[in-house]
Coordinates of N, CA, C and O in Angstrom, one line a residue:
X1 N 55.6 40.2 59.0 CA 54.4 40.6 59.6 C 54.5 42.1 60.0 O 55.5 42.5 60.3
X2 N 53.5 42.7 59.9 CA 53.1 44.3 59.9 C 52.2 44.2 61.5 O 51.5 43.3 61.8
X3 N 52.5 45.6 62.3 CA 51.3 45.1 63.2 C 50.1 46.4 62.6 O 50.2 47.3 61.7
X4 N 49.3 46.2 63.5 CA 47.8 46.9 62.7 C 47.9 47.7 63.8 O 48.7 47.6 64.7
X5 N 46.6 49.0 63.7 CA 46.6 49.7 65.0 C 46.2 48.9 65.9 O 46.7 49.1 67.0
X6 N 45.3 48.0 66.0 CA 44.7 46.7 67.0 C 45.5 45.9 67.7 O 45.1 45.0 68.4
X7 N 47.2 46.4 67.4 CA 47.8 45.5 68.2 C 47.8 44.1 67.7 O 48.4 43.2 68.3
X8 N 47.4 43.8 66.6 CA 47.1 42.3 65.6 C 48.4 42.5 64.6 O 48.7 43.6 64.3
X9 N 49.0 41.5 64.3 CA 49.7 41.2 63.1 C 49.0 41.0 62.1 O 47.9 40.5 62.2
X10 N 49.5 41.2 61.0 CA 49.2 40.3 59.7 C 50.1 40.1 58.5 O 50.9 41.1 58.6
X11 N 50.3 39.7 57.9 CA 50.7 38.9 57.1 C 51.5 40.3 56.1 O 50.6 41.1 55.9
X12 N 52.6 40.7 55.6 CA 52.8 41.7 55.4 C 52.5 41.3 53.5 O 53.1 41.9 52.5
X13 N 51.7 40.4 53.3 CA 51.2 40.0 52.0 C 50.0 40.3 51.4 O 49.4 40.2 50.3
X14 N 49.6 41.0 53.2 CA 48.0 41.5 52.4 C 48.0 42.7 51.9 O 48.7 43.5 52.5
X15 N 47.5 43.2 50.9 CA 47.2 44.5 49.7 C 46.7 45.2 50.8 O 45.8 44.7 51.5
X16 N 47.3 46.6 51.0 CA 46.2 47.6 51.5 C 44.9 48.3 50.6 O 44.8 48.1 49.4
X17 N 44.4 49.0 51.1 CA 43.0 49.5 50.1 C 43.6 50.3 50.2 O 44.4 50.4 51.2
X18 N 43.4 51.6 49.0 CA 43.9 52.5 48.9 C 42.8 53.7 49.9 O 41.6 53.4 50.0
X19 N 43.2 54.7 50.3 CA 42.6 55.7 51.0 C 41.8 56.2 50.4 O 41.9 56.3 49.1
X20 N 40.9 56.6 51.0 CA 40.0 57.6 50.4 C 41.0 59.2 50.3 O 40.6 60.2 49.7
X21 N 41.9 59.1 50.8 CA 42.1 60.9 51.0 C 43.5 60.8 50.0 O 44.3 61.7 49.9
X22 N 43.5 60.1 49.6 CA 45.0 60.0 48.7 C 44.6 61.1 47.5 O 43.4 61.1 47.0
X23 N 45.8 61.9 47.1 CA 45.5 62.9 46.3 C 45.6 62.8 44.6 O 46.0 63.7 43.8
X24 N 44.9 61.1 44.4 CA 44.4 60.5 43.7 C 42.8 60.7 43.2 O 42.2 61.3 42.3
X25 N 42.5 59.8 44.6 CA 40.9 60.2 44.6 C 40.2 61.6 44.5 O 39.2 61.9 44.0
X26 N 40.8 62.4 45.1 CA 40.5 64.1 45.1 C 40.3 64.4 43.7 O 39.3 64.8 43.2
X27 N 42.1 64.1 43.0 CA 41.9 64.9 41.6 C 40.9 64.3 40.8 O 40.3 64.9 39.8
X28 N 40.8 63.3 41.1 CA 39.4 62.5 40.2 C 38.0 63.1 40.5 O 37.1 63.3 39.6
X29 N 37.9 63.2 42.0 CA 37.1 63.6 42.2 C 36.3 65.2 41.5 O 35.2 65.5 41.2
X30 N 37.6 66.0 41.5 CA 37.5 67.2 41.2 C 36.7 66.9 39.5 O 35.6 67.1 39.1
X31 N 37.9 66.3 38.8 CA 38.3 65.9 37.7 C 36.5 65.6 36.6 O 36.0 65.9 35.5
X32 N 36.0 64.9 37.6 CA 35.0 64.4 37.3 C 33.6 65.4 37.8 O 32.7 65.3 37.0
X33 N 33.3 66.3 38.7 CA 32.8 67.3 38.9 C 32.4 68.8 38.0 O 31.5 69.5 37.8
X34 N 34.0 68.6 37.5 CA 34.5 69.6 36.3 C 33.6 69.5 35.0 O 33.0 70.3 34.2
X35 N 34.1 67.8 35.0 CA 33.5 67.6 33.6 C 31.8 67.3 33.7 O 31.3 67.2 32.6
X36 N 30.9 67.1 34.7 CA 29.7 67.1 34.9 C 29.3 68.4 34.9 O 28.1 68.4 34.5
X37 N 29.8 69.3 35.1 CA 29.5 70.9 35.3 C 29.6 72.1 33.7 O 29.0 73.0 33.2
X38 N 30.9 70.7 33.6 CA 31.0 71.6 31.9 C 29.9 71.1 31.1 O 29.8 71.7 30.0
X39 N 29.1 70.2 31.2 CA 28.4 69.3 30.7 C 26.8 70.1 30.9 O 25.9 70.3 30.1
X40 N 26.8 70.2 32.1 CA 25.5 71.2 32.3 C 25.3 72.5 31.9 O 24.1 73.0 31.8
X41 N 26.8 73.3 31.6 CA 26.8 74.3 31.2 C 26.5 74.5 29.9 O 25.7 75.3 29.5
X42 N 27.3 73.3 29.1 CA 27.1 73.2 27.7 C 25.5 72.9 27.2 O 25.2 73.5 26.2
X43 N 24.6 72.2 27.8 CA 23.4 72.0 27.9 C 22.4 73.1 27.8 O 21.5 73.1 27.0
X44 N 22.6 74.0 28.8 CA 21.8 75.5 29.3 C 22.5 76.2 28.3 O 21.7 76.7 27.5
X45 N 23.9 76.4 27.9 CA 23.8 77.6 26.7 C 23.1 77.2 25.2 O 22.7 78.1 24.4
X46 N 23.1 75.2 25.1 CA 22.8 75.5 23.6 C 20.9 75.7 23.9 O 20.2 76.4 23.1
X47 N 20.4 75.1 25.0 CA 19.3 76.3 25.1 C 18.9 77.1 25.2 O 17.8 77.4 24.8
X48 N 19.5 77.7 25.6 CA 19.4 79.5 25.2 C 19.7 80.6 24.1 O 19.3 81.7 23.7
X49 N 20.9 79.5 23.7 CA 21.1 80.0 21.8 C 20.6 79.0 21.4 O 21.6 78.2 21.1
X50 N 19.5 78.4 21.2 CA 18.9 78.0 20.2 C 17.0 78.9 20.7 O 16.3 79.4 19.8
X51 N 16.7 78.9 21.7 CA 15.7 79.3 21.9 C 15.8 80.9 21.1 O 15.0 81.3 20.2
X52 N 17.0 81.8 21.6 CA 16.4 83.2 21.1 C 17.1 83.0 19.3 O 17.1 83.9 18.5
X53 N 17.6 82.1 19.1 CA 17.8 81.7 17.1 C 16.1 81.2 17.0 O 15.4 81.8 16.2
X54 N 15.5 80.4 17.5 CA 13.8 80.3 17.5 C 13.2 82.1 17.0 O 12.9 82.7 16.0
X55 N 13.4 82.2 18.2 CA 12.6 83.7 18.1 C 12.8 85.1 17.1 O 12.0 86.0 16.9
X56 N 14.3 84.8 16.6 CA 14.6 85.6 15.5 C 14.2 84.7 14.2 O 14.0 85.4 13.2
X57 N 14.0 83.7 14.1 CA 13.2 83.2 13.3 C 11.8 83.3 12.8 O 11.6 83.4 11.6
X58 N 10.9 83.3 13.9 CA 9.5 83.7 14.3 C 9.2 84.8 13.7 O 8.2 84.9 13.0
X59 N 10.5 86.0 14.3 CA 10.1 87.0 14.1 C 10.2 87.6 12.8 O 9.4 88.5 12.6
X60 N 11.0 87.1 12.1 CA 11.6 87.6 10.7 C 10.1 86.8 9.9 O 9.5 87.5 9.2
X61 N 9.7 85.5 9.9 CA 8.7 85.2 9.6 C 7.4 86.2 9.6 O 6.7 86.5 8.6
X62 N 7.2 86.6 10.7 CA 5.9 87.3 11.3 C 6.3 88.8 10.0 O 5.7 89.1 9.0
X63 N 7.3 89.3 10.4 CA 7.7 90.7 9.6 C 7.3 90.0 7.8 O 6.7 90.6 6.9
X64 N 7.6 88.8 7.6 CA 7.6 88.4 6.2 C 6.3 88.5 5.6 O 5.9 89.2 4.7
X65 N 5.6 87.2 6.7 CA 4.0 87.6 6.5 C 3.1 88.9 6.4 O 2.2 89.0 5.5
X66 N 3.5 90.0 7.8 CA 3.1 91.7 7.5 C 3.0 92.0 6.4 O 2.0 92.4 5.7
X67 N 4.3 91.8 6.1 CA 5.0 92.6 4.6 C 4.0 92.3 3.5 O 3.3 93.1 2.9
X68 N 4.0 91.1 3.4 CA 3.0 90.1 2.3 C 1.8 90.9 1.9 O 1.3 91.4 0.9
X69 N 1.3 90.8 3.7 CA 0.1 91.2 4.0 C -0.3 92.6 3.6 O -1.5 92.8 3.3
X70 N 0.7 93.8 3.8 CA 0.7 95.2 3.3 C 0.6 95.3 2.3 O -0.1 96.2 1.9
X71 N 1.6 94.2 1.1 CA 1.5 94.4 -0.4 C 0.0 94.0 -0.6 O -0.6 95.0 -1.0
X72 N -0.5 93.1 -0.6 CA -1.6 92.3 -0.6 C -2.5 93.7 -0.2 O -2.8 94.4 -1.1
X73 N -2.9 94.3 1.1 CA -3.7 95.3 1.0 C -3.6 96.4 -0.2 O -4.5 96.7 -0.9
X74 N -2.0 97.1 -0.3 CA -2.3 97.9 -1.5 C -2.4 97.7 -2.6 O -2.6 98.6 -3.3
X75 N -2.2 96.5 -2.9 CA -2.9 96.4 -4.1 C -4.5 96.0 -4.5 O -4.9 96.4 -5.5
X76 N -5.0 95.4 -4.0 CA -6.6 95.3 -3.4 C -7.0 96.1 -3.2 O -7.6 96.5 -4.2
X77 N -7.0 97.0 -2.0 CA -7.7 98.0 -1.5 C -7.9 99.3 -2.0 O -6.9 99.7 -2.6
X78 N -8.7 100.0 -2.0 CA -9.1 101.4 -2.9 C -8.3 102.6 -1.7 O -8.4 102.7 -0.4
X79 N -7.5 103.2 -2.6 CA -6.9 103.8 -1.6 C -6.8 105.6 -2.2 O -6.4 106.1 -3.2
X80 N -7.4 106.3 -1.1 CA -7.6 107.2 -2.7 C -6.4 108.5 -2.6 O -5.2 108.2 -2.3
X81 N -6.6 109.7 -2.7 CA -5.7 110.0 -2.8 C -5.3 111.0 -1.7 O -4.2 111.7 -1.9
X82 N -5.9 111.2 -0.7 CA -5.6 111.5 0.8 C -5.5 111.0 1.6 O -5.4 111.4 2.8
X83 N -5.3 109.5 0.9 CA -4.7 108.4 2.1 C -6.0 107.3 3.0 O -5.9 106.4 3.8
X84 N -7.1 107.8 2.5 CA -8.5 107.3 3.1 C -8.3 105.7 2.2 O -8.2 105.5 1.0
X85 N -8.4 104.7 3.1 CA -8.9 103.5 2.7 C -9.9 103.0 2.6 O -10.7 103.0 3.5
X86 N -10.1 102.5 1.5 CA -11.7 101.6 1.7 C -11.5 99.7 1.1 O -11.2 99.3 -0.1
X87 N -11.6 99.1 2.0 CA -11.2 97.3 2.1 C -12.7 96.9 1.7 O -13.8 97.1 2.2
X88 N -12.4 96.2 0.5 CA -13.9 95.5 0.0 C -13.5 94.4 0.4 O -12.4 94.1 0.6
X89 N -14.9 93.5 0.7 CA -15.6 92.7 1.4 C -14.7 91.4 1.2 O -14.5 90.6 2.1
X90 N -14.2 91.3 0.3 CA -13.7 90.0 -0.3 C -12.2 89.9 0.2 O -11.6 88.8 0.3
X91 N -11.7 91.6 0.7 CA -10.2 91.5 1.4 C -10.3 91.3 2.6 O -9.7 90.5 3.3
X92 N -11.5 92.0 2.9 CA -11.8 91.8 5.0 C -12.0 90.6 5.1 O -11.3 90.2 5.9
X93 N -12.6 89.7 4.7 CA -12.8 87.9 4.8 C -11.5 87.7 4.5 O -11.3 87.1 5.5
X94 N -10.4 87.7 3.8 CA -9.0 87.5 3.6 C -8.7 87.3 4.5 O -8.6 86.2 5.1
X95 N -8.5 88.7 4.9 CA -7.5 89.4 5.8 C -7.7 88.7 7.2 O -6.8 88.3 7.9
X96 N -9.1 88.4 7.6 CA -9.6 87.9 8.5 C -9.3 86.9 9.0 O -9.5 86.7 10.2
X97 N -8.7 85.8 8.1 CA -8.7 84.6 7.6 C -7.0 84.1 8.1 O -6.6 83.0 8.5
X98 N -6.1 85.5 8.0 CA -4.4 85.2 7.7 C -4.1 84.9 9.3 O -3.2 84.0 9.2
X99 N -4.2 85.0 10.1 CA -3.9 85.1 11.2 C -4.9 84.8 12.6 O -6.0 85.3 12.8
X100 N -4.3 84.0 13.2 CA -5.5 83.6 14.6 C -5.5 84.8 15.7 O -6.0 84.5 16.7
X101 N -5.0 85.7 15.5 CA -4.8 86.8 16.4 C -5.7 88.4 15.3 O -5.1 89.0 14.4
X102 N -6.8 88.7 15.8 CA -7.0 89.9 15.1 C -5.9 90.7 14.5 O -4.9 90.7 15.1
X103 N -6.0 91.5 13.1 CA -5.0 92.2 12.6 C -6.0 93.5 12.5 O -7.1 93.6 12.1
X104 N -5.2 94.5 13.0 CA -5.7 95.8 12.9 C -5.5 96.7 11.7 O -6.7 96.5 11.5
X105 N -5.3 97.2 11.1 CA -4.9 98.2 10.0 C -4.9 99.7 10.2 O -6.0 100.3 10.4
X106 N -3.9 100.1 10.2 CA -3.6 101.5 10.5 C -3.1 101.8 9.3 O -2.6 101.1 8.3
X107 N -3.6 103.7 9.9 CA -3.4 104.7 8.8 C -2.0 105.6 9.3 O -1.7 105.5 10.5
X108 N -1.3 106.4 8.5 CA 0.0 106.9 8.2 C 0.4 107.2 9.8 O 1.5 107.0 10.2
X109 N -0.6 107.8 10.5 CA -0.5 108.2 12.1 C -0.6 107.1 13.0 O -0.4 107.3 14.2
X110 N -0.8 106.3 12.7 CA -1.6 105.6 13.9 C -2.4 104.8 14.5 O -2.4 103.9 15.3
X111 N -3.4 105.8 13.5 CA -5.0 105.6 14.0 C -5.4 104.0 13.5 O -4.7 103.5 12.7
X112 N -6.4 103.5 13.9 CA -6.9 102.2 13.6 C -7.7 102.4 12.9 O -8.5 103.2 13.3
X113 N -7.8 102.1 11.7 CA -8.7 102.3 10.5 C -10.0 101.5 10.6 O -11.2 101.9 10.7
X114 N -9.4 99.7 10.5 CA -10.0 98.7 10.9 C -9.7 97.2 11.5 O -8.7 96.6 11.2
X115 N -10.1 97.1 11.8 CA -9.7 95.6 12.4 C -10.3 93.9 12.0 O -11.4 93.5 12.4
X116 N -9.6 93.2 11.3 CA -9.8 92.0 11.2 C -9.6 91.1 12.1 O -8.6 91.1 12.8
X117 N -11.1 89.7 12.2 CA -10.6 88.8 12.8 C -12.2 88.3 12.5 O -13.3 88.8 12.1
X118 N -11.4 86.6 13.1 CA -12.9 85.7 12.3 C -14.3 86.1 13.4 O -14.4 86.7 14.5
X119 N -15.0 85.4 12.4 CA -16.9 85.9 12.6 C -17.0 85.2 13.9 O -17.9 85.7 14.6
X120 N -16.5 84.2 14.6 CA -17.2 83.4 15.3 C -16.3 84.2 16.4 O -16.9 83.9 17.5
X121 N -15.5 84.8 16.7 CA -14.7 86.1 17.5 C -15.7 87.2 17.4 O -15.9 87.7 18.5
X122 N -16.2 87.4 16.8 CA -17.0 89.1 16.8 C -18.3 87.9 17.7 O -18.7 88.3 18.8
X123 N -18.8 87.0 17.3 CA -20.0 86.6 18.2 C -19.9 86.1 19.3 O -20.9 85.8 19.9
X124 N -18.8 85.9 19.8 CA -18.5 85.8 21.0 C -18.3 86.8 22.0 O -18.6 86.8 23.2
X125 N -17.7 88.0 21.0 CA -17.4 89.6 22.0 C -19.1 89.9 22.1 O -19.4 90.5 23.1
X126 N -20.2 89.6 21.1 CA -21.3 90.0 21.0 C -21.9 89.4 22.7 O -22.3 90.0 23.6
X127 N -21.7 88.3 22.5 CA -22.5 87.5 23.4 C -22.0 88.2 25.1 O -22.8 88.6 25.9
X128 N -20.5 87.9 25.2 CA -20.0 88.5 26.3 C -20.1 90.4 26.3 O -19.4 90.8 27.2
X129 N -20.6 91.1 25.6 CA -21.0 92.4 25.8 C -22.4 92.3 26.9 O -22.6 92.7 28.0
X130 N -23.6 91.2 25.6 CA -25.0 91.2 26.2 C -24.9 90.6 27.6 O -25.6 91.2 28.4
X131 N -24.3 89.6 28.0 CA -24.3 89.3 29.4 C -23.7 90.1 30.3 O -24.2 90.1 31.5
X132 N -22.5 91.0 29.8 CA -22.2 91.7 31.1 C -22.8 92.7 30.9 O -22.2 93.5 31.6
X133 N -23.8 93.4 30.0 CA -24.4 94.0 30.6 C -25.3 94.2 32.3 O -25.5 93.2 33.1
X134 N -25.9 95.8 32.8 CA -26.4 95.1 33.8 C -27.7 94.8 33.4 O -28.2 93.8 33.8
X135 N -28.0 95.5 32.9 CA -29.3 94.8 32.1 C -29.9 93.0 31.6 O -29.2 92.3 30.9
X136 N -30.7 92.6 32.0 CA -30.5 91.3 31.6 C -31.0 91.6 29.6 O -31.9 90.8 29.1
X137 N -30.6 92.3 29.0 CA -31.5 92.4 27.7 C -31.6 91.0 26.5 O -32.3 90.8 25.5
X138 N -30.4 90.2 27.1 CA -31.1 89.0 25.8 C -32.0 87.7 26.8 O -32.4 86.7 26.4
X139 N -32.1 88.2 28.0 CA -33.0 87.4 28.6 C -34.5 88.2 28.3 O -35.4 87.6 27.8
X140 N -34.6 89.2 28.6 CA -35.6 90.3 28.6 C -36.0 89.6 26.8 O -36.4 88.5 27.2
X141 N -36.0 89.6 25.9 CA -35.9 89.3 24.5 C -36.5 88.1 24.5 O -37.6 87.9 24.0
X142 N -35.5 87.2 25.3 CA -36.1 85.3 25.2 C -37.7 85.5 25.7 O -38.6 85.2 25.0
X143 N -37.7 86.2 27.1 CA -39.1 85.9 27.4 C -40.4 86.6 26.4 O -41.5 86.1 26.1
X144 N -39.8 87.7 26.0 CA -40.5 88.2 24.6 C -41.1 87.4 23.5 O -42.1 87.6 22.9
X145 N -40.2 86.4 23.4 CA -40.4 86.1 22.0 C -41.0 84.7 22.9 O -42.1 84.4 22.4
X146 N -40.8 84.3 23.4 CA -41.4 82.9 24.1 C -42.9 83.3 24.4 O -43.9 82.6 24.1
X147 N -42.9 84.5 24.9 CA -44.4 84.8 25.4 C -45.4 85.2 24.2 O -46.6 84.8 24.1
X148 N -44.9 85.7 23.7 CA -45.5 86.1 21.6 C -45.7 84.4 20.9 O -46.4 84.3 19.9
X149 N -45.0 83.3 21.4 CA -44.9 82.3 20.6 C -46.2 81.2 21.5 O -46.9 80.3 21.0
X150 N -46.3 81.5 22.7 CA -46.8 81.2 23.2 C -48.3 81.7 23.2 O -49.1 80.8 23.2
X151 N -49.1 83.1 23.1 CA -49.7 83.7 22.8 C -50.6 83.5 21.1 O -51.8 83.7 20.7
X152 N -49.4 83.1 20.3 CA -49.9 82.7 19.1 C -50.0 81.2 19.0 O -50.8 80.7 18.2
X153 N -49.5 80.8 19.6 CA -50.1 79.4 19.6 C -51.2 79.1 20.5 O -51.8 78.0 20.4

């Protein structure tokens, strides 16, 4: 028989539990921390090398497409011999067509030559010009034409 701190005997056949503070549970504890940690790290780096391998991807694409798109203008486009461009009708619907983001076209400097992007874009910039005007002029217009339709009938 063992006595307990309670001043109780018991049986010196009962198993003790092991401690919590034995420098068993610690290294485990550690042990297992470590490996949750390496585990989160490994996580966060293959996202972050794989996200900017995404974006060198993208990007090498996008430069692919340009490129395309530059060959594709000079050979279409009337280009004459001071560098002046002129894009017939059938390239600017193309061109308009390659990309959901307007494409601009610059000359050797710089400068913006012209700018592509779809029709239902140019009628939308139209519409939001006329309204923010301060003028009301496409209301000024409706009642025009309402009052002339009205007048002829």
């Amino acid at each position: 028989m063992t006595p307990t701190a309670s001043g109780e005997e018991r049986p010196s056949s009962v198993i003790r539990r092991p401690s919590s503070r034995t420098v068993f549970w610690r290294v485990a504890g550690v042990l297992v921390v470590a490996q949750v940690a390496t585990a989160l790290l490994a996580v966060v780096l293959s996202g972050v090398f794989a996200q900017e391998r995404s974006q060198e991807l993208l990007e090498g694409t996008l430069r692919l497409r340009l490129d395309a798109v530059a060959e594709e203008v000079e050979d279409r486009a009337d280009i004459g011999p001071l560098g002046e461009i002129e894009i017939p009708n059938r390239l600017g619907a193309d061109l308009a067509t390659r990309f959901p983001d307007p494409l601009a076209l610059l000359d050797e400097t710089g400068a913006v030559v012209d700018t592509f992007y779809h029709w239902f874009e140019a009628f939308f910039e139209i519409l939001t010009c006329i309204f923010d005007a301060e003028e009301d002029v496409l209301f000024a217009y409706l009642e025009k034409v309402s009052a002339s339709a009205s007048s002829a009938a």
